[in-house]
Coordinates of C-alpha atoms in Angstrom, one line a residue:
Chain A
M26 CA 13.0 -24.4 -32.2
L27 CA 10.1 -22.5 -33.8
K28 CA 10.6 -18.8 -34.1
I29 CA 8.0 -16.5 -35.6
D30 CA 9.6 -13.1 -36.2
S31 CA 7.6 -9.9 -36.8
L32 CA 5.1 -11.8 -39.0
T33 CA 2.6 -9.7 -41.0
V34 CA -0.1 -11.2 -43.1
A35 CA -2.5 -9.2 -45.3
Y36 CA -5.6 -10.2 -47.3
G37 CA -5.5 -7.6 -50.1
Q38 CA -5.3 -4.2 -48.3
K39 CA -6.4 -5.5 -45.0
R40 CA -3.7 -6.6 -42.5
V41 CA -5.0 -9.5 -40.6
L42 CA -1.9 -10.2 -38.6
K43 CA 0.4 -7.4 -37.5
N44 CA 4.0 -7.9 -36.5
I45 CA 3.6 -11.2 -34.5
T46 CA 6.7 -12.5 -32.7
I47 CA 6.4 -15.8 -30.8
E48 CA 9.0 -18.4 -29.9
A49 CA 8.3 -22.0 -29.0
L50 CA 11.0 -24.2 -27.4
P51 CA 11.2 -28.0 -27.7
G52 CA 8.7 -29.7 -25.4
E53 CA 6.7 -26.6 -25.1
I54 CA 3.0 -26.1 -25.9
I55 CA 2.1 -22.6 -27.0
A56 CA -1.6 -21.8 -27.0
L57 CA -3.0 -19.2 -29.3
I58 CA -6.1 -17.6 -27.8
G59 CA -8.4 -14.7 -28.7
P60 CA -11.9 -13.9 -29.7
N61 CA -13.3 -15.1 -33.1
G62 CA -11.6 -13.3 -35.9
A63 CA -8.5 -12.5 -33.9
G64 CA -6.3 -14.3 -36.4
K65 CA -5.5 -17.6 -34.6
T66 CA -6.3 -19.8 -37.6
T67 CA -4.7 -17.3 -40.0
L68 CA -1.5 -17.5 -37.9
V69 CA -1.5 -21.3 -38.1
R70 CA -2.0 -21.2 -41.8
A71 CA 0.7 -18.6 -42.4
V72 CA 3.2 -20.5 -40.3
S73 CA 2.3 -23.7 -42.2
G74 CA 2.9 -21.9 -45.5
T75 CA -0.6 -22.3 -46.9
I76 CA -1.1 -18.6 -47.2
P77 CA 1.5 -16.0 -48.2
T78 CA 3.0 -13.6 -45.7
E79 CA 3.6 -9.9 -46.3
S80 CA 6.7 -9.6 -44.2
G81 CA 8.6 -11.2 -41.3
Q82 CA 10.3 -14.6 -41.0
I83 CA 9.6 -18.1 -39.7
Y84 CA 12.5 -20.1 -38.5
V85 CA 12.7 -23.7 -37.5
N86 CA 16.0 -24.6 -35.8
G87 CA 17.4 -21.3 -37.1
K88 CA 16.5 -22.0 -40.7
D89 CA 14.4 -19.6 -42.6
L90 CA 11.4 -21.5 -43.9
S91 CA 10.8 -19.1 -46.9
R92 CA 13.7 -20.8 -48.6
F93 CA 12.2 -24.3 -48.2
S94 CA 10.3 -26.2 -50.8
T95 CA 6.9 -27.6 -50.0
A96 CA 8.3 -31.0 -49.2
E97 CA 11.2 -29.6 -47.1
R98 CA 8.7 -27.5 -45.1
A99 CA 6.6 -30.6 -44.5
R100 CA 9.6 -32.4 -43.0
V101 CA 10.0 -29.8 -40.3
L102 CA 6.5 -28.6 -39.7
A103 CA 3.3 -30.7 -39.5
V104 CA -0.3 -29.5 -39.2
V105 CA -3.3 -31.1 -37.4
P106 CA -6.3 -29.5 -39.1
Q107 CA -9.7 -28.7 -37.5
T108 CA -11.9 -31.6 -36.7
R109 CA -14.3 -32.4 -39.5
Q110 CA -16.1 -35.4 -40.9
L111 CA -13.8 -37.7 -42.8
G112 CA -15.3 -39.9 -45.4
G113 CA -14.7 -43.6 -46.1
A114 CA -12.2 -44.0 -48.9
Y115 CA -9.1 -44.9 -46.9
S116 CA -8.1 -47.1 -44.0
V117 CA -6.5 -45.5 -41.0
E118 CA -3.1 -46.8 -42.0
Q119 CA -3.4 -45.5 -45.5
A120 CA -4.4 -42.1 -44.3
V121 CA -1.5 -41.9 -41.8
M122 CA 0.9 -43.1 -44.6
M123 CA 0.0 -40.0 -46.6
G124 CA 1.8 -38.0 -43.8
R125 CA 4.9 -39.5 -45.3
T126 CA 4.4 -37.8 -48.7
A127 CA 7.3 -35.4 -48.1
Y128 CA 9.7 -38.3 -47.8
M129 CA 8.4 -40.3 -50.8
S130 CA 9.3 -39.9 -54.4
W131 CA 6.3 -38.6 -56.4
L132 CA 5.4 -42.1 -57.3
G133 CA 4.5 -42.6 -53.6
R134 CA 6.5 -45.8 -53.1
E135 CA 6.7 -46.6 -49.4
S136 CA 10.1 -47.4 -47.8
Q137 CA 10.7 -49.4 -44.7
E138 CA 11.4 -46.1 -42.9
D139 CA 8.0 -44.9 -43.9
R140 CA 6.3 -48.0 -42.6
D141 CA 8.2 -47.7 -39.3
A142 CA 7.3 -44.1 -38.9
V143 CA 3.6 -44.9 -39.6
R144 CA 3.6 -47.8 -37.1
L145 CA 5.2 -45.5 -34.4
A146 CA 2.7 -42.7 -35.2
L147 CA -0.3 -45.1 -34.9
E148 CA 1.1 -46.3 -31.5
Q149 CA 1.6 -42.8 -30.3
A150 CA -1.9 -41.7 -31.3
Q151 CA -3.2 -45.0 -29.7
L152 CA -4.6 -46.2 -33.0
Q153 CA -2.7 -49.4 -33.4
D154 CA -5.9 -51.4 -33.1
F155 CA -7.6 -49.3 -35.8
A156 CA -5.0 -49.6 -38.5
D157 CA -7.2 -51.5 -41.0
R158 CA -10.5 -49.8 -40.2
S159 CA -12.0 -47.4 -42.6
I160 CA -11.7 -43.8 -41.4
A161 CA -15.4 -43.1 -42.0
Q162 CA -16.4 -45.7 -39.4
L163 CA -14.5 -44.0 -36.6
S164 CA -16.0 -41.6 -34.0
G165 CA -15.1 -37.9 -34.1
G166 CA -12.5 -38.3 -31.4
E167 CA -10.9 -41.2 -33.2
Q168 CA -10.8 -39.3 -36.5
Q169 CA -9.1 -36.5 -34.8
R170 CA -6.4 -38.9 -33.6
V171 CA -6.0 -40.1 -37.2
L172 CA -5.3 -36.5 -38.2
L173 CA -2.8 -36.3 -35.3
A174 CA -1.1 -39.5 -36.3
R175 CA -0.8 -38.4 -39.8
A176 CA 1.0 -35.2 -38.6
L177 CA 3.2 -37.3 -36.3
A178 CA 4.1 -39.6 -39.2
Q179 CA 5.7 -36.5 -40.8
S180 CA 8.4 -36.8 -38.1
T181 CA 8.7 -33.1 -37.6
P182 CA 10.2 -31.1 -34.7
V183 CA 7.2 -28.7 -34.9
L184 CA 3.5 -29.4 -34.6
L185 CA 0.8 -26.9 -35.4
L186 CA -2.8 -27.6 -34.4
D187 CA -5.8 -25.6 -35.5
E188 CA -8.5 -25.8 -32.9
P189 CA -8.1 -29.6 -32.6
T190 CA -10.7 -30.0 -29.9
N191 CA -13.6 -28.3 -31.7
H192 CA -16.7 -30.6 -31.9
L193 CA -15.2 -33.0 -29.4
D194 CA -16.9 -33.7 -26.1
L195 CA -15.2 -33.1 -22.7
Q196 CA -13.7 -36.5 -22.4
H197 CA -12.2 -36.5 -25.9
Q198 CA -11.0 -32.9 -25.5
T199 CA -9.1 -33.9 -22.3
N200 CA -7.8 -37.1 -23.8
L201 CA -6.5 -35.4 -26.9
L202 CA -4.8 -32.6 -25.1
S203 CA -3.2 -35.0 -22.5
L204 CA -1.9 -37.0 -25.4
I205 CA -0.5 -33.9 -27.1
K206 CA 1.1 -32.8 -23.8
R207 CA 2.7 -36.2 -23.3
L208 CA 4.0 -36.3 -26.9
S209 CA 5.4 -32.8 -26.8
I210 CA 7.5 -33.8 -23.7
E211 CA 8.5 -37.3 -24.9
K212 CA 9.3 -36.2 -28.5
E213 CA 10.5 -32.7 -27.5
L214 CA 8.1 -31.2 -30.0
A215 CA 7.5 -27.5 -30.2
V216 CA 3.7 -27.2 -30.4
L217 CA 1.7 -24.2 -31.5
M218 CA -2.0 -24.7 -31.0
A219 CA -5.1 -22.4 -31.6
V220 CA -7.6 -23.2 -28.9
H221 CA -11.0 -21.8 -27.9
D222 CA -11.5 -23.2 -24.4
L223 CA -9.6 -21.1 -22.0
N224 CA -9.8 -23.5 -19.1
L225 CA -8.2 -26.2 -21.1
V226 CA -5.5 -23.7 -22.1
S227 CA -4.6 -22.9 -18.6
F228 CA -4.2 -26.6 -17.7
F229 CA -2.3 -27.8 -20.8
A230 CA -0.3 -24.8 -22.2
D231 CA 3.1 -23.8 -21.2
K232 CA 2.8 -20.4 -22.7
V233 CA -0.2 -18.4 -24.0
A234 CA -0.3 -15.9 -26.8
L235 CA -3.4 -13.6 -26.7
L236 CA -4.4 -12.2 -30.1
V237 CA -6.9 -9.5 -30.7
G238 CA -7.7 -8.0 -34.1
G239 CA -4.5 -9.5 -35.6
E240 CA -2.2 -8.1 -32.9
L241 CA -0.3 -10.0 -30.2
I242 CA -1.5 -8.4 -26.9
T243 CA 0.5 -10.5 -24.5
F244 CA 2.7 -13.6 -24.5
G245 CA 3.6 -15.4 -21.3
T246 CA 2.7 -18.2 -18.9
P247 CA -1.1 -19.0 -18.4
Q248 CA -0.9 -17.3 -15.0
E249 CA 0.5 -14.1 -16.6
V250 CA -1.8 -13.9 -19.6
I251 CA -5.1 -15.3 -18.3
C252 CA -6.0 -12.6 -15.8
A253 CA -9.4 -10.9 -15.4
E254 CA -8.1 -7.7 -17.0
N255 CA -6.7 -9.2 -20.1
I256 CA -9.5 -11.6 -20.8
S257 CA -12.3 -9.2 -20.1
E258 CA -10.7 -6.6 -22.4
A259 CA -10.0 -9.1 -25.2
Y260 CA -13.3 -10.8 -25.2
Q261 CA -15.3 -7.7 -24.4
T262 CA -17.1 -9.5 -21.6
P263 CA -16.5 -9.3 -17.8
V264 CA -15.0 -12.4 -16.3
E265 CA -13.9 -13.5 -12.9
I266 CA -10.8 -15.7 -12.5
I267 CA -10.0 -17.9 -9.5
P268 CA -7.0 -20.1 -9.1
H269 CA -7.5 -23.9 -9.2
P270 CA -7.3 -25.1 -5.6
V271 CA -4.7 -27.7 -6.4
T272 CA -2.7 -26.6 -9.4
G273 CA -3.2 -22.9 -9.2
A274 CA -4.1 -22.8 -12.8
P275 CA -6.5 -19.9 -13.6
I276 CA -10.2 -20.9 -14.0
I277 CA -12.5 -18.5 -15.9
F278 CA -16.1 -17.7 -15.1
P279 CA -18.0 -15.4 -17.3
Q280 CA -19.4 -12.7 -14.9
G281 CA -22.5 -12.2 -16.9
A282 CA -23.5 -15.7 -16.2
L283 CA -22.8 -15.3 -12.5
E284 CA -25.0 -12.2 -12.3
Q285 CA -27.9 -14.0 -13.9
K286 CA -27.9 -16.4 -11.0
Chain B
M235 CA -11.4 -64.4 -55.2
I236 CA -12.9 -61.5 -57.1
R237 CA -12.0 -59.1 -54.3
K238 CA -8.6 -60.4 -53.6
R239 CA -7.1 -60.5 -57.1
P240 CA -8.3 -57.3 -58.8
Y241 CA -5.6 -57.3 -61.6
L242 CA -6.1 -60.9 -62.4
M243 CA -9.9 -60.6 -62.6
N244 CA -9.7 -57.5 -64.8
T245 CA -7.2 -59.1 -67.1
I246 CA -9.2 -62.2 -67.5
L247 CA -12.3 -60.1 -68.2
L248 CA -10.5 -58.0 -70.8
L249 CA -8.9 -61.0 -72.6
T250 CA -12.3 -62.8 -72.7
A251 CA -14.0 -59.7 -74.1
F252 CA -11.2 -59.3 -76.6
V253 CA -11.5 -62.8 -78.0
I254 CA -15.3 -62.6 -78.2
S255 CA -15.1 -59.2 -79.9
I256 CA -12.9 -60.7 -82.6
A257 CA -15.1 -63.7 -83.0
L258 CA -18.3 -61.7 -83.5
G259 CA -19.4 -60.3 -86.8
A260 CA -21.1 -61.1 -90.0
V261 CA -19.3 -64.4 -89.9
F262 CA -18.6 -66.0 -86.6
I263 CA -15.0 -67.1 -86.3
P264 CA -14.4 -69.7 -83.5
P265 CA -11.9 -68.6 -80.8
E266 CA -9.7 -71.6 -81.6
T267 CA -9.3 -70.5 -85.2
I268 CA -8.6 -66.9 -84.0
F269 CA -5.7 -68.2 -81.8
R270 CA -4.4 -70.3 -84.6
I271 CA -4.5 -67.4 -87.1
L272 CA -2.8 -65.1 -84.6
A273 CA -0.2 -67.7 -83.7
A274 CA 0.6 -68.2 -87.4
Q275 CA 1.7 -64.6 -87.6
I276 CA 4.5 -65.2 -85.1
P277 CA 7.7 -65.9 -87.0
G278 CA 9.0 -69.4 -86.5
I279 CA 5.7 -70.9 -85.7
N280 CA 4.3 -73.1 -88.5
I281 CA 0.6 -73.8 -88.4
N282 CA -1.2 -75.5 -91.3
P283 CA -3.7 -72.9 -92.5
D284 CA -6.9 -75.0 -92.6
W285 CA -9.1 -71.9 -92.5
P286 CA -10.6 -69.9 -95.4
N287 CA -8.3 -67.2 -96.7
S288 CA -10.9 -64.6 -96.0
F289 CA -10.8 -65.4 -92.2
S290 CA -7.2 -64.2 -91.8
A291 CA -8.0 -61.1 -93.8
I292 CA -11.1 -60.3 -91.7
I293 CA -9.3 -60.8 -88.5
L294 CA -5.9 -59.2 -89.3
A295 CA -7.1 -56.2 -91.3
V296 CA -10.6 -55.5 -89.8
R297 CA -11.5 -57.0 -86.5
L298 CA -8.2 -57.0 -84.7
P299 CA -7.4 -53.3 -85.3
H300 CA -11.0 -52.4 -84.5
T301 CA -10.9 -54.3 -81.3
V302 CA -7.5 -52.9 -80.3
L303 CA -8.7 -49.4 -80.9
V304 CA -11.8 -49.9 -78.9
V305 CA -9.8 -51.3 -76.0
L306 CA -7.4 -48.4 -76.1
T307 CA -10.2 -45.9 -76.2
G308 CA -12.1 -47.5 -73.3
A309 CA -8.9 -47.7 -71.3
A310 CA -8.1 -44.1 -72.0
L311 CA -11.6 -43.0 -71.0
G312 CA -11.7 -45.1 -67.9
S313 CA -8.4 -44.0 -66.5
S314 CA -8.9 -40.3 -67.4
G315 CA -12.3 -40.5 -65.7
A316 CA -10.7 -41.9 -62.6
A317 CA -8.1 -39.1 -62.7
Y318 CA -10.6 -36.3 -63.2
Q319 CA -12.7 -37.7 -60.3
G320 CA -9.7 -37.6 -58.0
L321 CA -8.6 -34.2 -59.2
F322 CA -12.0 -32.6 -58.7
R323 CA -12.7 -34.7 -55.6
N324 CA -16.1 -35.5 -57.2
P325 CA -17.5 -38.9 -58.1
L326 CA -19.4 -37.4 -61.1
A327 CA -16.5 -36.1 -63.0
D328 CA -16.3 -37.8 -66.3
P329 CA -14.6 -36.5 -69.5
Y330 CA -18.0 -36.3 -71.1
L331 CA -20.0 -34.8 -68.3
I332 CA -17.4 -32.1 -67.5
G333 CA -17.4 -31.0 -71.1
V334 CA -13.8 -32.1 -71.8
A335 CA -14.8 -34.6 -74.4
S336 CA -16.9 -32.0 -76.2
G337 CA -14.1 -29.6 -76.1
A338 CA -11.8 -32.3 -77.5
G339 CA -14.4 -33.0 -80.2
L340 CA -14.5 -29.3 -81.1
G341 CA -10.7 -29.3 -81.4
A342 CA -10.7 -32.4 -83.4
V343 CA -13.4 -31.2 -85.8
F344 CA -11.5 -27.9 -86.1
A345 CA -8.4 -29.8 -87.1
M346 CA -10.5 -31.9 -89.6
S347 CA -11.9 -28.8 -91.1
L348 CA -8.3 -27.9 -91.9
N349 CA -7.4 -31.3 -93.3
W350 CA -9.5 -34.3 -93.2
P351 CA -7.2 -37.1 -92.3
T352 CA -6.3 -39.0 -95.4
N353 CA -2.7 -39.7 -94.6
L354 CA -0.8 -40.5 -91.4
L355 CA 0.3 -36.9 -90.9
G356 CA -3.4 -35.9 -90.9
F357 CA -3.9 -38.5 -88.2
Y358 CA -1.5 -36.7 -85.9
L359 CA -3.1 -33.3 -86.5
V360 CA -6.5 -34.4 -85.2
P361 CA -5.3 -35.5 -81.8
A362 CA -3.3 -32.3 -81.5
G363 CA -6.4 -30.3 -82.1
A364 CA -8.4 -32.5 -79.7
F365 CA -5.7 -32.0 -77.0
V366 CA -5.8 -28.2 -77.2
G367 CA -9.6 -28.3 -77.1
A368 CA -9.5 -30.6 -74.0
I369 CA -7.0 -28.6 -72.1
L370 CA -8.8 -25.3 -72.7
T371 CA -12.1 -26.8 -71.7
V372 CA -10.9 -28.5 -68.5
V373 CA -9.1 -25.3 -67.3
L374 CA -12.2 -23.2 -68.1
V375 CA -14.6 -25.6 -66.3
Y376 CA -12.3 -26.0 -63.3
N377 CA -12.1 -22.3 -62.8
L378 CA -15.8 -21.7 -63.4
A379 CA -16.8 -24.5 -61.0
R380 CA -14.4 -23.6 -58.2
V381 CA -16.0 -22.1 -55.0
N382 CA -13.7 -21.4 -52.1
G383 CA -11.1 -23.9 -53.2
M384 CA -13.6 -26.6 -53.6
V385 CA -15.3 -28.0 -56.7
P386 CA -18.8 -28.8 -55.6
M387 CA -20.9 -31.3 -57.5
T388 CA -23.5 -28.8 -58.6
T389 CA -21.2 -26.1 -60.0
L390 CA -19.0 -28.8 -61.7
I391 CA -21.9 -30.3 -63.6
L392 CA -23.4 -26.9 -64.4
A393 CA -20.1 -25.6 -65.7
G394 CA -19.4 -28.8 -67.6
V395 CA -22.8 -28.8 -69.2
A396 CA -22.6 -25.1 -70.2
V397 CA -19.1 -25.3 -71.6
G398 CA -19.9 -28.6 -73.2
A399 CA -23.0 -27.2 -74.9
F400 CA -21.0 -24.2 -76.1
A401 CA -18.3 -26.5 -77.6
S402 CA -21.0 -28.7 -79.2
A403 CA -22.6 -25.6 -80.8
M404 CA -19.3 -24.4 -82.1
T405 CA -18.7 -27.8 -83.5
S406 CA -22.0 -27.9 -85.3
F407 CA -21.3 -24.4 -86.6
L408 CA -17.9 -25.5 -87.9
M409 CA -19.4 -28.5 -89.6
L410 CA -22.1 -26.4 -91.4
R411 CA -19.8 -23.6 -92.4
T412 CA -16.9 -25.6 -93.8
D413 CA -17.0 -28.2 -96.6
L414 CA -16.3 -31.0 -94.1
Q415 CA -17.6 -34.4 -94.9
L416 CA -20.7 -33.8 -92.8
H417 CA -21.9 -37.3 -92.5
R418 CA -18.5 -38.7 -91.4
A419 CA -18.0 -35.8 -88.9
I420 CA -21.4 -36.4 -87.3
S421 CA -21.0 -40.1 -87.0
F422 CA -17.5 -39.5 -85.6
L423 CA -18.9 -37.2 -82.9
L424 CA -21.4 -39.9 -81.9
G425 CA -18.6 -42.3 -81.4
G426 CA -20.0 -44.0 -84.4
S427 CA -17.3 -45.1 -86.8
P428 CA -13.9 -45.5 -85.4
M429 CA -11.7 -45.2 -88.3
A430 CA -10.9 -48.5 -89.8
G431 CA -7.6 -50.4 -90.2
W432 CA -4.3 -50.1 -88.4
N433 CA -3.4 -46.5 -89.2
P434 CA -5.5 -45.0 -86.3
V435 CA -4.1 -47.6 -83.9
I436 CA -0.6 -46.8 -84.9
A437 CA -1.2 -43.1 -84.6
A438 CA -3.0 -43.3 -81.3
L439 CA -0.7 -45.8 -79.6
P440 CA 2.2 -43.5 -78.6
Y441 CA -0.1 -40.9 -77.1
M442 CA -2.3 -43.5 -75.3
L443 CA 0.6 -45.4 -73.8
A444 CA 2.3 -42.1 -72.7
G445 CA -0.9 -40.7 -71.2
M446 CA -2.1 -43.9 -69.5
G447 CA 1.4 -44.6 -68.2
M448 CA 1.6 -41.2 -66.6
L449 CA -1.9 -41.5 -65.2
S450 CA -0.9 -44.8 -63.6
I451 CA 1.9 -43.2 -61.6
S452 CA -0.2 -40.3 -60.4
G453 CA -2.1 -42.5 -57.9
H454 CA -0.3 -41.3 -54.8
M455 CA -0.8 -37.6 -55.8
L456 CA -4.5 -38.2 -56.3
N457 CA -4.7 -39.9 -52.9
V458 CA -3.1 -37.0 -51.1
L459 CA -5.3 -34.5 -52.9
Q460 CA -8.4 -36.2 -51.5
F461 CA -7.7 -34.4 -48.2
G462 CA -8.0 -31.0 -49.9
E463 CA -5.4 -28.8 -51.5
E464 CA -4.4 -27.1 -48.3
E465 CA -3.8 -30.3 -46.3
A466 CA -2.1 -31.9 -49.3
K467 CA 0.4 -29.0 -49.3
Q468 CA 0.9 -29.3 -45.6
M469 CA 1.7 -33.0 -46.1
G470 CA 4.4 -31.9 -48.5
L471 CA 2.8 -32.4 -51.9
N472 CA 3.6 -29.8 -54.5
V473 CA 0.0 -29.2 -55.3
D474 CA 0.3 -26.9 -58.3
R475 CA 2.7 -29.2 -60.0
A476 CA 0.6 -32.3 -59.2
K477 CA -2.6 -30.6 -60.6
I478 CA -0.9 -29.5 -63.8
F479 CA 0.5 -33.0 -64.3
I480 CA -2.8 -34.7 -63.8
I481 CA -4.8 -32.2 -65.9
V482 CA -2.4 -32.4 -68.8
T483 CA -2.1 -36.2 -68.8
A484 CA -5.8 -36.8 -68.3
S485 CA -6.7 -34.3 -71.0
L486 CA -4.1 -35.8 -73.4
T487 CA -5.5 -39.3 -72.8
T488 CA -9.1 -38.1 -73.3
A489 CA -8.2 -36.1 -76.4
V490 CA -6.6 -39.0 -78.1
A491 CA -9.6 -41.2 -77.4
V492 CA -11.9 -38.6 -78.8
A493 CA -9.7 -37.9 -81.8
F494 CA -9.8 -41.6 -82.9
S495 CA -13.1 -42.8 -81.6
G496 CA -15.3 -39.8 -81.2
V497 CA -17.2 -38.4 -78.2
I498 CA -18.2 -41.4 -76.1
G499 CA -19.8 -40.7 -72.7
F500 CA -20.1 -42.4 -69.4
I501 CA -17.3 -45.0 -69.6
G502 CA -15.1 -42.6 -67.5
L503 CA -18.0 -42.5 -65.0
I504 CA -19.2 -46.1 -64.7
V505 CA -15.8 -47.9 -64.7
P506 CA -14.0 -46.1 -61.9
H507 CA -17.2 -46.2 -59.9
M508 CA -17.6 -49.9 -60.2
I509 CA -13.9 -50.4 -59.4
R510 CA -14.2 -48.2 -56.3
I511 CA -17.1 -50.2 -55.0
L512 CA -15.3 -53.5 -55.6
W513 CA -11.7 -52.8 -54.8
G514 CA -11.6 -49.5 -52.8
A515 CA -10.6 -46.0 -53.6
D516 CA -6.8 -46.1 -53.4
Y517 CA -5.9 -44.3 -56.6
R518 CA -2.6 -46.2 -56.9
R519 CA -4.8 -49.1 -57.8
L520 CA -7.9 -47.4 -59.1
V521 CA -6.2 -45.8 -62.1
P522 CA -4.5 -49.0 -63.5
L523 CA -7.7 -51.0 -62.8
S524 CA -9.7 -48.4 -64.6
I525 CA -7.5 -48.9 -67.7
L526 CA -8.2 -52.6 -67.7
G527 CA -11.9 -52.2 -66.8
G528 CA -12.4 -49.3 -69.3
G529 CA -11.1 -51.5 -72.1
S530 CA -13.6 -54.3 -71.1
A531 CA -16.5 -52.0 -70.7
L532 CA -16.2 -50.3 -74.0
L533 CA -15.6 -53.6 -75.7
L534 CA -18.9 -54.8 -74.2
A535 CA -20.7 -51.7 -75.4
D536 CA -19.1 -52.0 -78.8
M537 CA -20.2 -55.6 -79.2
L538 CA -23.8 -54.6 -78.2
A539 CA -23.6 -51.8 -80.8
R540 CA -22.7 -54.3 -83.4
I541 CA -25.2 -57.0 -82.4
L542 CA -28.4 -55.0 -81.5
L543 CA -29.3 -53.8 -85.1
A544 CA -27.1 -56.3 -87.0
P545 CA -26.2 -56.2 -89.8
S546 CA -26.1 -52.4 -89.3
T547 CA -24.0 -50.9 -86.5
L548 CA -25.2 -48.5 -83.9
P549 CA -22.8 -45.7 -82.8
V550 CA -21.2 -47.0 -79.6
G551 CA -21.8 -43.6 -77.9
I552 CA -25.5 -44.3 -78.0
V553 CA -25.0 -47.6 -76.2
T554 CA -22.8 -46.1 -73.5
A555 CA -25.3 -43.2 -73.0
L556 CA -28.3 -45.6 -72.7
A557 CA -26.5 -47.5 -70.0
G558 CA -24.7 -44.6 -68.5
A559 CA -27.4 -42.0 -68.0
P560 CA -29.4 -44.2 -65.5
F561 CA -26.2 -45.1 -63.8
F562 CA -25.4 -41.4 -63.5
L563 CA -28.7 -40.8 -61.8
W564 CA -28.1 -43.7 -59.4
I565 CA -24.7 -42.2 -58.4
L566 CA -26.3 -38.8 -58.0
R567 CA -28.8 -40.2 -55.5
R568 CA -26.1 -42.1 -53.6
A569 CA -23.7 -39.2 -53.6
K570 CA -26.1 -37.0 -51.8
R571 CA -25.6 -39.0 -48.6
E572 CA -21.8 -39.0 -48.8
V573 CA -19.8 -36.1 -47.5
F574 CA -16.4 -37.2 -48.8
W575 CA -15.1 -40.4 -50.3

């Protein structure tokens, strides 16, 4: 589905991503983890085509994205940006409709297909009751679902998310990730997601890519990647990892905090 | 009613202002007579001319072309103001405040210094000069004001003021150094004496209709750009092409307004803002409504300019500035509380 092949990105002389190769299959959530500055957001932006790449290819369904126009790319690959405050100009439905830009003529006339896709996206993001509300009046969690619905309206096989749970509380983090998990399975989406919270990653991700200093250190299942050795090394802080008593998913404790007690 | 029928309301407002504007002047001509005089011009309609001969001359040769030019100018300033606000994602963008109008004024005066418009060909040279001046200014201000892909309010206004001041200084320099008809040029720059008769209307019309037509169809692009260039691109908008399209059309529209009516401030600020408050910020609707609203607003200012010191006429730019500057300060205070609109 989504294949990132030996991708290298440079800002001027400095290489910020080196030779990254990651593949995501339909229905699979790939989590990008790593300390601040590891290149998670850069990778999301490079794959989405908003920053230029130095070398390497990105394929969706075997097609090289570098040959795609902006609109063609937006029909195979949608991005949910980081949570931020959205202002009041548009209703939820209007904002989600803008996700259909790649299908519209440049006049922006809506077709029946566009309206159907928006209705479906609103349902999937559980926003059908908010359609006419102004986006500024929504809570942080609801606004994040608007951005998710806008990306779903793009009807793409691949979804990229850039730290979608930042600034959300525990309940909204869990709800959003459960929703993404369910959609990835139902719609067979390949999901690539930069996330900070390692415990959430180990519950929701199918595969984990650990980035440090722009390099891919390991890529595998949460059990394989999230071990004391890898995490302590990558984040430069000792951690202890115990398996969840029911699911076996790895749970991370920072050791420094344990010693303080 | 007002909120539900925006196009109807704005059309009624514009037509009312249009008729009153023709009626007002040294002699008051009742609206009924105006309608009869206008109807008599339509071939095949026979109306007994029971009005003084001078009335039809006053209306057809003086007041009608003047009113049409004022409406076109206001419409151009209102719609290009709306487009600049969307492009810069900034509620304070106005062709005047961001220096584009001054740049267009410089271009126009430069063209005049080559050939003061005495024939129709000269009329076409002035807007061309204004257009070049407007484009250069907007590109310069945009690049000066840009910080990390955003165009913040402070840098936008500062860059606009600086570039605008430079353009105004250059304009004054040009006027002093060349044997331009100084009085006419100064009064032109104040938005003082729109050129009389039908010639400027005929010369402005094709540019105006093209510019405003293209602005009217850029609403969807402007909407998507409100989420920022990066997200707009991710949603599938060809951002560079959209930006160039909007900059060129808004600058063309501004330039023509300046070339034929002088540098008039604040219409492009007040009108889109009022419309946004009343009918929302969807640019697919905001831009066409700003065309109608801009026409009404400048007509109103023009009528005040003609009445306040009658029989002499104030430059309309003075009236719009007197009303616009306090309005600008009000928006500035409001905008501080808004993160994004």
